[in-house]
Amino acid sequence: MASYRSAFLAVATVSLVACSVRAQLSPTFYGWTCPTLQSIVRSAMTQAVGQDPTMGASMLRLFFHDCFVNGCDASVLLDDTPAMAGEKNAPPNRNSLRGYEVIDSIKAQVEASCRAVVSCADILALAARDGVNLLGGPSWVVALGRRDARTASISAAVANLPPASASAYTLMSTFASKGLDMRDLTALSGAHTVGSARCSNFRPHVYNDSNIDPGFAWLRRQTCLAVGGDAAMAPLDSTSPTRFDNSYFQNLMSRRGLLHSDQELFNNGPADWLVQLYSSNATAFATDFAASMVKMGNISPLTGYLGEIRLNCRRTN
Ligand code: HEM
Ligand SMILES: *[C@@H]1O[C@H](CO)[C@@H](O)[C@H](O)[C@H]1NC(C)=O
Ligand SMILES: *[C@@H]1O[C@H](CO)[C@@H](O)[C@H](O)[C@H]1NC(C)=O
């Protein structure tokens, strides 16, 4: 009887441990339930980026804005409802985040093959990875098993997404609060080697900052007036805006970062040596970026019985 009881205790303990282990993501999570998932996402992204190369950058940013706000749980994809002001209309996202219809289309294709088993959060993680890779960037193994949130919060988006005006110190503490260190911050900021920004976000830097190449500041002011024209766009990396390479870091070293927050990473501060490293070694950047994307993708996912598998990424079931 005593040995039966201790055997029972041992089993109970093992299953408790198994419970907490289950909270981890796994690359083979859909191995049986949706073996075609990764090829569906890859071909849909190949088509989307082929039609519009800027979509690679937009998918990457969508994933970042998902993960930093209550974890990688597809909360960013929820439309507002009368009862809920979601993240899409938060100032960092409104009139800026895009690509929702690409996710809708991938989700519809995934649902047609594997009904109600694959989360929107996992689709977004895969789409971001493929977007980077299709623009010439690295690839990495995406661990899966995230589930979808039932709520979203406009105030959480405001509180957790760093603005372009952020100092190096603010950037480091925002990333640290997500378990990401200075190396992650610097590598992940290399995402700004693709995509573009609106005048309202880079105006203060090109008009008022002193740590900027004067010729570059002049050039950007031509299409971003001191007053008005807030929506005018400029590439975050003027050298190769649809190429995922390390020229973002080379630009920072010649004081051609577009955002104040970009140039903060190379401004006689603690990240200078990393900018220098990535600018001279594309492999070091690619390797570190991939590793940091995996870390970012692990920010408090919903797993097990938490959340749900949404049928439509824009609304809860
Ligand atoms: C370090 C703090 C960061 C700040 C302050 C920041 C800020 C911004 C801002 C202001 C824009 C332009 C938005 C607009 O004008 O409409 C932007 C664009 C972008 N950001 Fe960041 N960002 C940061 C980190 C990241 C990270 C970690 C990633 C991804 C790993 C990322 C990916 C992107 C991409 C790809 C774009 C271009 C999007 C497009 O063209 O559609 N950013 N970011
Ligand atoms: C530049 O700084 C001045 C003084 O702080 C401020 O009044 C002005 O609005 C700033 N201009 C831009 C474009 O940020
Ligand atoms: C560049 O970085 C990679 C990866 O960290 C490293 O293996 C390689 O030795 C570096 N190359 C140079 C020329 O320093």
Short mmCIF file of C-alpha atoms and ligand atoms in Angstrom, two decimals:
data_model
loop_
_atom_site.label_atom_id
_atom_site.label_comp_id
_atom_site.label_asym_id
_atom_site.label_seq_id
_atom_site.Cartn_x
_atom_site.Cartn_y
_atom_site.Cartn_z
CA MET A 1 0.00 0.00 0.00
CA ALA A 2 2.80 2.35 0.96
CA SER A 3 4.64 1.64 -2.26
CA TYR A 4 1.42 2.06 -4.28
CA ARG A 5 0.96 5.46 -2.66
CA SER A 6 4.47 6.60 -3.37
CA ALA A 7 4.17 5.35 -6.94
CA PHE A 8 0.98 7.42 -7.26
CA LEU A 9 2.77 10.43 -5.83
CA ALA A 10 5.61 9.93 -8.28
CA VAL A 11 3.14 9.81 -11.20
CA ALA A 12 1.35 12.89 -9.90
CA THR A 13 4.65 14.75 -9.63
CA VAL A 14 5.72 13.72 -13.12
CA SER A 15 2.42 14.89 -14.60
CA LEU A 16 2.72 18.23 -12.80
CA VAL A 17 6.17 18.66 -14.32
CA ALA A 18 4.75 17.59 -17.69
CA CYS A 19 2.11 20.29 -17.30
CA SER A 20 4.65 23.04 -16.93
CA VAL A 21 6.78 21.58 -19.73
CA ARG A 22 3.72 21.64 -21.99
CA ALA A 23 3.83 25.43 -21.75
CA GLN A 24 6.83 25.27 -24.08
CA LEU A 25 6.47 25.68 -27.82
CA SER A 26 7.68 23.02 -30.23
CA PRO A 27 8.60 23.07 -33.94
CA THR A 28 6.67 19.82 -34.45
CA PHE A 29 3.51 20.96 -32.64
CA TYR A 30 1.32 20.51 -35.78
CA GLY A 31 3.29 17.51 -37.09
CA TRP A 32 0.19 15.30 -37.04
CA THR A 33 -2.65 17.83 -37.08
CA CYS A 34 -1.44 20.09 -39.89
CA PRO A 35 1.63 18.74 -41.68
CA THR A 36 1.13 21.13 -44.63
CA LEU A 37 1.09 24.29 -42.48
CA GLN A 38 4.59 25.54 -43.20
CA SER A 39 4.35 24.99 -46.95
CA ILE A 40 0.97 26.78 -47.08
CA VAL A 41 2.40 29.82 -45.29
CA ARG A 42 5.57 29.78 -47.37
CA SER A 43 3.78 29.73 -50.70
CA ALA A 44 1.26 32.38 -49.64
CA MET A 45 4.09 34.63 -48.45
CA THR A 46 6.06 34.00 -51.65
CA GLN A 47 3.04 35.22 -53.60
CA ALA A 48 2.35 38.21 -51.32
CA VAL A 49 5.97 39.41 -51.29
CA GLY A 50 6.27 38.74 -55.03
CA GLN A 51 3.30 41.05 -55.64
CA ASP A 52 4.43 43.65 -53.11
CA PRO A 53 7.94 43.37 -51.62
CA THR A 54 7.05 45.83 -48.84
CA MET A 55 4.74 43.17 -47.39
CA GLY A 56 7.74 41.26 -45.99
CA ALA A 57 8.56 44.19 -43.73
CA SER A 58 4.93 44.70 -42.77
CA MET A 59 4.53 41.07 -41.61
CA LEU A 60 7.69 41.36 -39.53
CA ARG A 61 6.45 44.50 -37.79
CA LEU A 62 3.01 42.97 -37.21
CA PHE A 63 4.68 40.11 -35.32
CA PHE A 64 6.81 42.51 -33.24
CA HIS A 65 3.73 44.55 -32.31
CA ASP A 66 1.89 41.36 -31.41
CA CYS A 67 4.63 39.93 -29.20
CA PHE A 68 5.36 43.14 -27.28
CA VAL A 69 1.73 43.61 -26.26
CA ASN A 70 0.68 40.86 -23.85
CA GLY A 71 2.82 38.27 -25.62
CA CYS A 72 2.64 36.58 -29.02
CA ASP A 73 -1.08 35.83 -28.90
CA ALA A 74 -2.49 37.43 -32.09
CA SER A 75 -4.18 40.11 -29.96
CA VAL A 76 -3.00 42.65 -32.55
CA LEU A 77 -5.20 41.00 -35.19
CA LEU A 78 -8.51 41.52 -33.35
CA ASP A 79 -10.79 44.17 -34.81
CA ASP A 80 -12.39 46.62 -32.42
CA THR A 81 -15.87 45.71 -31.14
CA PRO A 82 -18.45 47.89 -29.40
CA ALA A 83 -17.23 46.33 -26.15
CA MET A 84 -13.51 46.38 -26.85
CA ALA A 85 -11.05 49.00 -28.10
CA GLY A 86 -8.32 46.80 -29.56
CA GLU A 87 -4.72 47.42 -30.57
CA LYS A 88 -5.23 48.30 -34.24
CA ASN A 89 -6.25 51.87 -33.45
CA ALA A 90 -3.58 52.55 -30.84
CA PRO A 91 -1.39 55.47 -32.02
CA PRO A 92 1.69 53.31 -32.79
CA ASN A 93 -0.48 51.10 -35.05
CA ARG A 94 -3.23 53.29 -36.52
CA ASN A 95 -2.70 54.13 -40.21
CA SER A 96 0.62 52.34 -39.95
CA LEU A 97 0.39 48.59 -39.28
CA ARG A 98 -0.69 46.76 -42.41
CA GLY A 99 -0.93 43.32 -43.93
CA TYR A 100 -3.98 42.10 -42.03
CA GLU A 101 -5.57 40.86 -45.26
CA VAL A 102 -2.48 38.75 -46.02
CA ILE A 103 -2.93 36.99 -42.68
CA ASP A 104 -6.67 36.55 -43.42
CA SER A 105 -5.84 34.92 -46.72
CA ILE A 106 -3.22 32.57 -45.22
CA LYS A 107 -5.62 31.68 -42.41
CA ALA A 108 -8.36 30.81 -44.93
CA GLN A 109 -5.97 28.53 -46.81
CA VAL A 110 -4.82 26.87 -43.58
CA GLU A 111 -8.42 26.36 -42.44
CA ALA A 112 -9.24 24.70 -45.77
CA SER A 113 -6.56 22.07 -45.09
CA CYS A 114 -6.59 21.79 -41.29
CA ARG A 115 -9.80 22.97 -39.70
CA ALA A 116 -9.69 24.74 -36.35
CA VAL A 117 -6.28 23.55 -35.19
CA VAL A 118 -3.75 26.25 -36.14
CA SER A 119 -3.65 29.51 -34.21
CA CYS A 120 -3.42 32.96 -35.79
CA ALA A 121 -0.48 33.65 -33.47
CA ASP A 122 1.50 30.77 -35.01
CA ILE A 123 0.56 31.81 -38.55
CA LEU A 124 1.91 35.29 -37.81
CA ALA A 125 5.17 33.87 -36.41
CA LEU A 126 5.68 31.83 -39.59
CA ALA A 127 4.66 34.69 -41.93
CA ALA A 128 7.19 37.04 -40.25
CA ARG A 129 9.97 34.46 -40.59
CA ASP A 130 9.17 33.85 -44.26
CA GLY A 131 8.86 37.58 -44.95
CA VAL A 132 12.40 38.16 -43.68
CA ASN A 133 13.80 35.19 -45.56
CA LEU A 134 12.08 36.12 -48.84
CA LEU A 135 13.75 39.55 -48.71
CA GLY A 136 17.17 37.92 -48.45
CA GLY A 137 17.39 37.62 -44.67
CA PRO A 138 18.09 34.56 -42.54
CA SER A 139 15.67 31.76 -41.76
CA TRP A 140 15.15 30.00 -38.45
CA VAL A 141 13.09 27.23 -36.91
CA VAL A 142 9.80 28.59 -35.51
CA ALA A 143 8.58 26.84 -32.40
CA LEU A 144 4.77 26.46 -32.50
CA GLY A 145 1.83 25.90 -30.18
CA ARG A 146 0.83 29.48 -29.36
CA ARG A 147 -2.89 30.00 -28.83
CA ASP A 148 -4.98 33.08 -29.58
CA ALA A 149 -6.06 35.71 -27.07
CA ARG A 150 -9.73 36.40 -26.43
CA THR A 151 -9.05 40.08 -25.72
CA ALA A 152 -6.92 42.97 -26.89
CA SER A 153 -6.12 46.25 -25.22
CA ILE A 154 -5.48 49.65 -26.73
CA SER A 155 -3.86 50.85 -23.53
CA ALA A 156 -1.49 47.85 -23.43
CA ALA A 157 -0.40 48.73 -26.98
CA VAL A 158 0.30 52.33 -25.97
CA ALA A 159 2.18 51.25 -22.87
CA ASN A 160 4.35 48.55 -24.46
CA LEU A 161 5.35 49.79 -27.92
CA PRO A 162 8.36 52.12 -27.88
CA PRO A 163 7.98 55.42 -29.79
CA ALA A 164 10.48 56.77 -32.33
CA SER A 165 11.41 59.46 -29.80
CA ALA A 166 12.72 56.85 -27.32
CA SER A 167 16.22 57.23 -25.89
CA ALA A 168 18.73 54.36 -25.78
CA TYR A 169 17.94 54.02 -22.10
CA THR A 170 14.18 53.75 -22.71
CA LEU A 171 14.71 51.23 -25.51
CA MET A 172 16.90 49.08 -23.30
CA SER A 173 14.47 49.11 -20.41
CA THR A 174 11.46 48.40 -22.66
CA PHE A 175 13.26 45.41 -24.16
CA ALA A 176 14.56 44.28 -20.76
CA SER A 177 10.98 44.17 -19.48
CA LYS A 178 10.34 41.53 -22.20
CA GLY A 179 13.41 39.50 -21.27
CA LEU A 180 15.42 40.90 -24.18
CA ASP A 181 18.91 42.30 -23.64
CA MET A 182 20.99 44.94 -25.41
CA ARG A 183 22.19 42.45 -27.99
CA ASP A 184 18.57 41.49 -28.79
CA LEU A 185 17.58 45.17 -28.96
CA THR A 186 20.38 45.97 -31.40
CA ALA A 187 19.92 42.88 -33.57
CA LEU A 188 16.11 43.23 -33.69
CA SER A 189 16.34 46.93 -34.54
CA GLY A 190 18.11 45.67 -37.67
CA ALA A 191 14.55 44.89 -38.84
CA HIS A 192 14.64 48.54 -39.94
CA THR A 193 16.82 47.40 -42.84
CA VAL A 194 13.46 47.02 -44.60
CA GLY A 195 10.24 49.02 -44.67
CA SER A 196 9.40 52.66 -44.27
CA ALA A 197 8.27 55.31 -41.82
CA ARG A 198 5.98 58.32 -41.92
CA CYS A 199 7.22 61.89 -41.75
CA SER A 200 5.49 62.42 -38.40
CA ASN A 201 7.79 59.77 -36.93
CA PHE A 202 11.11 61.02 -38.35
CA ARG A 203 10.45 64.79 -38.55
CA PRO A 204 11.92 65.64 -35.12
CA HIS A 205 15.09 63.69 -35.97
CA VAL A 206 15.72 65.28 -39.37
CA TYR A 207 14.86 68.83 -38.21
CA ASN A 208 16.10 69.00 -34.63
CA ASP A 209 18.70 66.36 -33.83
CA SER A 210 22.41 67.04 -34.16
CA ASN A 211 23.62 63.43 -34.43
CA ILE A 212 22.62 63.19 -38.09
CA ASP A 213 24.51 63.60 -41.35
CA PRO A 214 23.57 67.11 -42.60
CA GLY A 215 23.20 66.02 -46.22
CA PHE A 216 20.92 63.17 -45.20
CA ALA A 217 18.84 65.46 -42.98
CA TRP A 218 18.50 67.93 -45.87
CA LEU A 219 17.45 65.15 -48.26
CA ARG A 220 14.74 63.85 -45.95
CA ARG A 221 13.38 67.36 -45.29
CA GLN A 222 12.64 67.71 -49.01
CA THR A 223 9.78 65.24 -48.73
CA CYS A 224 8.96 65.73 -45.04
CA LEU A 225 8.01 69.33 -44.52
CA ALA A 226 8.36 71.06 -41.17
CA VAL A 227 4.58 71.43 -40.99
CA GLY A 228 1.98 69.22 -42.69
CA GLY A 229 2.36 66.12 -44.86
CA ASP A 230 2.58 63.85 -41.82
CA ALA A 231 1.89 60.74 -43.89
CA ALA A 232 4.77 61.22 -46.38
CA MET A 233 6.93 58.12 -46.31
CA ALA A 234 10.67 57.51 -46.45
CA PRO A 235 12.62 54.23 -46.35
CA LEU A 236 14.05 53.23 -42.97
CA ASP A 237 17.13 52.01 -44.87
CA SER A 238 17.78 54.37 -47.77
CA THR A 239 20.45 52.08 -49.25
CA SER A 240 18.34 48.95 -49.91
CA PRO A 241 14.76 49.29 -48.58
CA THR A 242 13.52 45.87 -49.71
CA ARG A 243 16.71 43.94 -49.06
CA PHE A 244 17.17 42.31 -45.66
CA ASP A 245 20.90 42.97 -45.27
CA ASN A 246 23.13 44.78 -42.75
CA SER A 247 23.13 48.20 -44.44
CA TYR A 248 20.91 49.57 -41.63
CA PHE A 249 23.96 49.35 -39.35
CA GLN A 250 26.28 50.88 -41.94
CA ASN A 251 23.80 53.77 -42.20
CA LEU A 252 23.84 54.25 -38.43
CA MET A 253 27.63 54.49 -38.51
CA SER A 254 27.40 57.27 -41.12
CA ARG A 255 24.64 58.96 -39.05
CA ARG A 256 21.91 58.14 -41.53
CA GLY A 257 19.46 56.47 -39.21
CA LEU A 258 15.94 57.66 -40.09
CA LEU A 259 14.40 57.58 -36.63
CA HIS A 260 15.72 59.19 -33.48
CA SER A 261 15.45 55.75 -31.84
CA ASP A 262 17.60 54.19 -34.59
CA GLN A 263 20.43 56.67 -34.22
CA GLU A 264 20.30 56.30 -30.42
CA LEU A 265 21.88 52.86 -30.93
CA PHE A 266 25.00 54.49 -32.34
CA ASN A 267 25.48 57.69 -30.41
CA ASN A 268 28.46 57.12 -28.12
CA GLY A 269 26.47 54.63 -26.08
CA PRO A 270 26.70 51.02 -24.90
CA ALA A 271 25.34 49.53 -28.15
CA ASP A 272 27.93 51.22 -30.40
CA TRP A 273 30.17 48.15 -30.51
CA LEU A 274 27.27 45.94 -31.62
CA VAL A 275 26.32 48.35 -34.41
CA GLN A 276 29.95 48.29 -35.48
CA LEU A 277 30.05 44.48 -35.35
CA TYR A 278 26.84 44.04 -37.40
CA SER A 279 27.86 46.69 -39.92
CA SER A 280 31.08 44.86 -40.70
CA ASN A 281 29.87 41.27 -40.37
CA ALA A 282 26.61 40.39 -42.13
CA THR A 283 26.80 36.81 -40.85
CA ALA A 284 27.01 37.94 -37.24
CA PHE A 285 23.91 40.09 -37.79
CA ALA A 286 21.96 37.32 -39.54
CA THR A 287 22.81 34.80 -36.82
CA ASP A 288 21.98 37.14 -33.93
CA PHE A 289 18.80 38.42 -35.60
CA ALA A 290 17.49 34.87 -36.04
CA ALA A 291 18.30 33.98 -32.41
CA SER A 292 16.63 37.15 -31.12
CA MET A 293 13.52 36.53 -33.24
CA VAL A 294 13.19 33.13 -31.57
CA LYS A 295 13.46 34.83 -28.17
CA MET A 296 10.91 37.47 -29.14
CA GLY A 297 8.58 34.74 -30.38
CA ASN A 298 8.69 33.15 -26.95
CA ILE A 299 7.30 36.18 -25.10
CA SER A 300 4.48 34.88 -22.88
CA PRO A 301 2.57 32.70 -25.33
CA LEU A 302 -0.80 31.26 -24.37
CA THR A 303 -0.46 27.48 -24.36
CA GLY A 304 -2.31 24.37 -23.22
CA TYR A 305 -5.91 25.24 -22.44
CA LEU A 306 -5.41 29.00 -22.33
CA GLY A 307 -6.93 31.16 -25.05
CA GLU A 308 -8.46 29.56 -28.13
CA ILE A 309 -7.82 28.64 -31.74
CA ARG A 310 -9.59 31.47 -33.55
CA LEU A 311 -11.46 30.56 -36.73
CA ASN A 312 -11.23 34.12 -38.06
CA CYS A 313 -8.14 36.06 -36.99
CA ARG A 314 -10.15 39.30 -36.68
CA ARG A 315 -12.55 38.10 -34.00
CA THR A 316 -12.85 35.72 -31.11
CA ASN A 317 -14.88 32.55 -31.65
C1 HEM B 1 13.58 49.41 -30.93
C2 HEM B 1 12.41 50.00 -30.87
C3 HEM B 1 11.58 50.28 -32.10
C4 HEM B 1 10.99 51.45 -32.41
C5 HEM B 1 11.03 52.75 -31.57
C6 HEM B 1 10.33 51.29 -33.67
C7 HEM B 1 9.59 52.26 -34.31
C8 HEM B 1 9.12 52.16 -35.60
C9 HEM B 1 8.45 53.22 -36.30
C10 HEM B 1 8.13 54.58 -35.72
C11 HEM B 1 8.18 52.77 -37.55
C12 HEM B 1 7.49 53.54 -38.67
C13 HEM B 1 5.99 53.47 -38.51
C14 HEM B 1 5.30 54.54 -39.31
O1 HEM B 1 5.86 55.60 -39.49
O2 HEM B 1 4.16 54.29 -39.77
C15 HEM B 1 8.67 51.42 -37.63
C16 HEM B 1 8.59 50.62 -38.74
C17 HEM B 1 9.00 49.30 -38.78
N1 HEM B 1 9.46 48.57 -37.71
FE1 HEM B 1 10.05 49.29 -35.95
N2 HEM B 1 10.54 50.01 -34.11
C18 HEM B 1 11.29 49.36 -33.18
C19 HEM B 1 11.68 48.02 -33.22
C20 HEM B 1 11.32 47.14 -34.21
C21 HEM B 1 11.49 45.72 -34.13
C22 HEM B 1 12.06 44.97 -32.93
C23 HEM B 1 11.02 45.20 -35.29
C24 HEM B 1 10.94 43.77 -35.73
C25 HEM B 1 11.69 42.80 -35.26
C26 HEM B 1 10.58 46.32 -36.11
C27 HEM B 1 10.12 46.23 -37.39
C28 HEM B 1 9.70 47.30 -38.15
C29 HEM B 1 9.45 47.22 -39.57
C30 HEM B 1 9.68 46.00 -40.45
C31 HEM B 1 8.98 48.47 -39.96
C32 HEM B 1 8.51 48.89 -41.37
C33 HEM B 1 7.07 48.45 -41.52
C34 HEM B 1 6.49 48.67 -42.90
O3 HEM B 1 7.17 49.21 -43.78
O4 HEM B 1 5.31 48.32 -43.08
N3 HEM B 1 10.75 47.48 -35.40
N4 HEM B 1 9.22 51.06 -36.42
C1 LIG B 2 12.26 71.35 -32.65
O1 LIG B 2 12.50 71.81 -31.34
C2 LIG B 2 11.79 72.99 -31.01
C3 LIG B 2 12.27 73.46 -29.66
O2 LIG B 2 12.19 72.42 -28.71
C4 LIG B 2 10.30 72.72 -31.05
O3 LIG B 2 9.57 73.86 -30.76
C5 LIG B 2 9.94 72.24 -32.46
O4 LIG B 2 8.57 71.87 -32.49
C6 LIG B 2 10.80 71.06 -32.86
N1 LIG B 2 10.55 70.74 -34.25
C7 LIG B 2 10.31 69.53 -34.68
C8 LIG B 2 10.10 69.35 -36.15
O5 LIG B 2 10.27 68.56 -33.94
C1 LIG B 3 31.51 37.07 -38.43
O1 LIG B 3 30.62 36.52 -37.50
C2 LIG B 3 30.55 35.10 -37.57
C3 LIG B 3 29.37 34.68 -36.68
O2 LIG B 3 29.45 35.23 -35.42
C4 LIG B 3 31.89 34.53 -37.15
O3 LIG B 3 31.84 33.14 -37.17
C5 LIG B 3 32.94 35.05 -38.11
O4 LIG B 3 34.21 34.62 -37.68
C6 LIG B 3 32.92 36.56 -38.21
N1 LIG B 3 33.75 36.98 -39.32
C7 LIG B 3 34.73 37.88 -39.19
C8 LIG B 3 35.46 38.22 -40.44
O5 LIG B 3 35.01 38.37 -38.12
#
